[in-house]
């Protein structure tokens, strides 16, 4: 009986560990993708705004 409990516990620990690794990898990829998307959007918005502000100050 102890052997069954030990094997079951070890299998459960391995499953949780593998799922944790997969979840952390997915989280890392999504976080990196979010930084790239948000950074690109900020750049695309800030360049025209900067040009408008500079043009108005020059006039």
PDB file of C-alpha atoms in Angstrom:
ATOM      1  CA  UNK A   1       0.000   0.000   0.000  1.00  0.00           C
ATOM      2  CA  UNK A   2       2.838   2.369   0.803  1.00  0.00           C
ATOM      3  CA  UNK A   3       4.365   1.717  -2.606  1.00  0.00           C
ATOM      4  CA  UNK A   4       1.101   2.645  -4.332  1.00  0.00           C
ATOM      5  CA  UNK A   5       0.821   5.860  -2.332  1.00  0.00           C
ATOM      6  CA  UNK A   6       4.433   6.762  -3.058  1.00  0.00           C
ATOM      7  CA  UNK A   7       4.080   6.125  -6.801  1.00  0.00           C
ATOM      8  CA  UNK A   8       0.811   8.060  -6.926  1.00  0.00           C
ATOM      9  CA  UNK A   9       2.332  10.981  -5.048  1.00  0.00           C
ATOM     10  CA  UNK A  10       5.410  11.022  -7.283  1.00  0.00           C
ATOM     11  CA  UNK A  11       3.241  10.923 -10.423  1.00  0.00           C
ATOM     12  CA  UNK A  12       1.107  13.781  -9.128  1.00  0.00           C
ATOM     13  CA  UNK A  13       4.210  15.843  -8.321  1.00  0.00           C
ATOM     14  CA  UNK A  14       5.633  15.250 -11.803  1.00  0.00           C
ATOM     15  CA  UNK A  15       2.350  16.222 -13.440  1.00  0.00           C
ATOM     16  CA  UNK A  16       2.077  19.438 -11.438  1.00  0.00           C
ATOM     17  CA  UNK A  17       5.714  20.292 -12.163  1.00  0.00           C
ATOM     18  CA  UNK A  18       5.311  19.730 -15.900  1.00  0.00           C
ATOM     19  CA  UNK A  19       2.123  21.798 -15.998  1.00  0.00           C
ATOM     20  CA  UNK A  20       3.883  24.537 -14.048  1.00  0.00           C
ATOM     21  CA  UNK A  21       6.734  24.588 -16.561  1.00  0.00           C
ATOM     22  CA  UNK A  22       4.306  24.757 -19.469  1.00  0.00           C
ATOM     23  CA  UNK A  23       2.298  27.524 -17.818  1.00  0.00           C
ATOM     24  CA  UNK A  24       5.417  29.549 -17.057  1.00  0.00           C
ATOM     25  CA  UNK A  25       6.593  29.153 -20.660  1.00  0.00           C
ATOM     26  CA  UNK A  26       3.214  30.292 -21.983  1.00  0.00           C
ATOM     27  CA  UNK A  27       3.219  33.197 -19.549  1.00  0.00           C
ATOM     28  CA  UNK A  28       6.717  34.221 -20.685  1.00  0.00           C
ATOM     29  CA  UNK A  29       5.762  34.109 -24.371  1.00  0.00           C
ATOM     30  CA  UNK A  30       2.553  36.078 -23.820  1.00  0.00           C
ATOM     31  CA  UNK A  31       4.340  38.681 -21.693  1.00  0.00           C
ATOM     32  CA  UNK A  32       7.047  39.135 -24.339  1.00  0.00           C
ATOM     33  CA  UNK A  33       4.434  39.414 -27.081  1.00  0.00           C
ATOM     34  CA  UNK A  34       2.497  41.975 -25.031  1.00  0.00           C
ATOM     35  CA  UNK A  35       5.611  44.114 -24.554  1.00  0.00           C
ATOM     36  CA  UNK A  36       6.284  44.034 -28.295  1.00  0.00           C
ATOM     37  CA  UNK A  37       2.702  44.935 -29.203  1.00  0.00           C
ATOM     38  CA  UNK A  38       2.364  47.687 -26.593  1.00  0.00           C
ATOM     39  CA  UNK A  39       5.768  49.132 -27.492  1.00  0.00           C
ATOM     40  CA  UNK A  40       4.896  49.202 -31.179  1.00  0.00           C
ATOM     41  CA  UNK A  41       1.541  50.854 -30.517  1.00  0.00           C
ATOM     42  CA  UNK A  42       3.112  53.517 -28.303  1.00  0.00           C
ATOM     43  CA  UNK A  43       5.700  54.265 -30.974  1.00  0.00           C
ATOM     44  CA  UNK A  44       3.074  54.505 -33.704  1.00  0.00           C
ATOM     45  CA  UNK A  45       1.019  56.939 -31.620  1.00  0.00           C
ATOM     46  CA  UNK A  46       3.876  59.040 -30.250  1.00  0.00           C
ATOM     47  CA  UNK A  47       5.612  59.830 -33.556  1.00  0.00           C
ATOM     48  CA  UNK A  48       2.630  61.662 -35.127  1.00  0.00           C
ATOM     49  CA  UNK A  49       1.822  63.399 -31.834  1.00  0.00           C
ATOM     50  CA  UNK A  50       5.426  64.569 -31.561  1.00  0.00           C
ATOM     51  CA  UNK A  51       5.345  65.917 -35.126  1.00  0.00           C
ATOM     52  CA  UNK A  52       2.087  67.798 -34.499  1.00  0.00           C
ATOM     53  CA  UNK A  53       3.447  69.375 -31.309  1.00  0.00           C
ATOM     54  CA  UNK A  54       6.701  70.427 -32.991  1.00  0.00           C
ATOM     55  CA  UNK A  55       4.825  71.846 -35.998  1.00  0.00           C
ATOM     56  CA  UNK A  56       2.509  73.920 -33.789  1.00  0.00           C
ATOM     57  CA  UNK A  57       5.417  75.295 -31.778  1.00  0.00           C
ATOM     58  CA  UNK A  58       7.280  76.200 -34.969  1.00  0.00           C
ATOM     59  CA  UNK A  59       4.314  78.196 -36.259  1.00  0.00           C
TER      60      UNK A  59
END
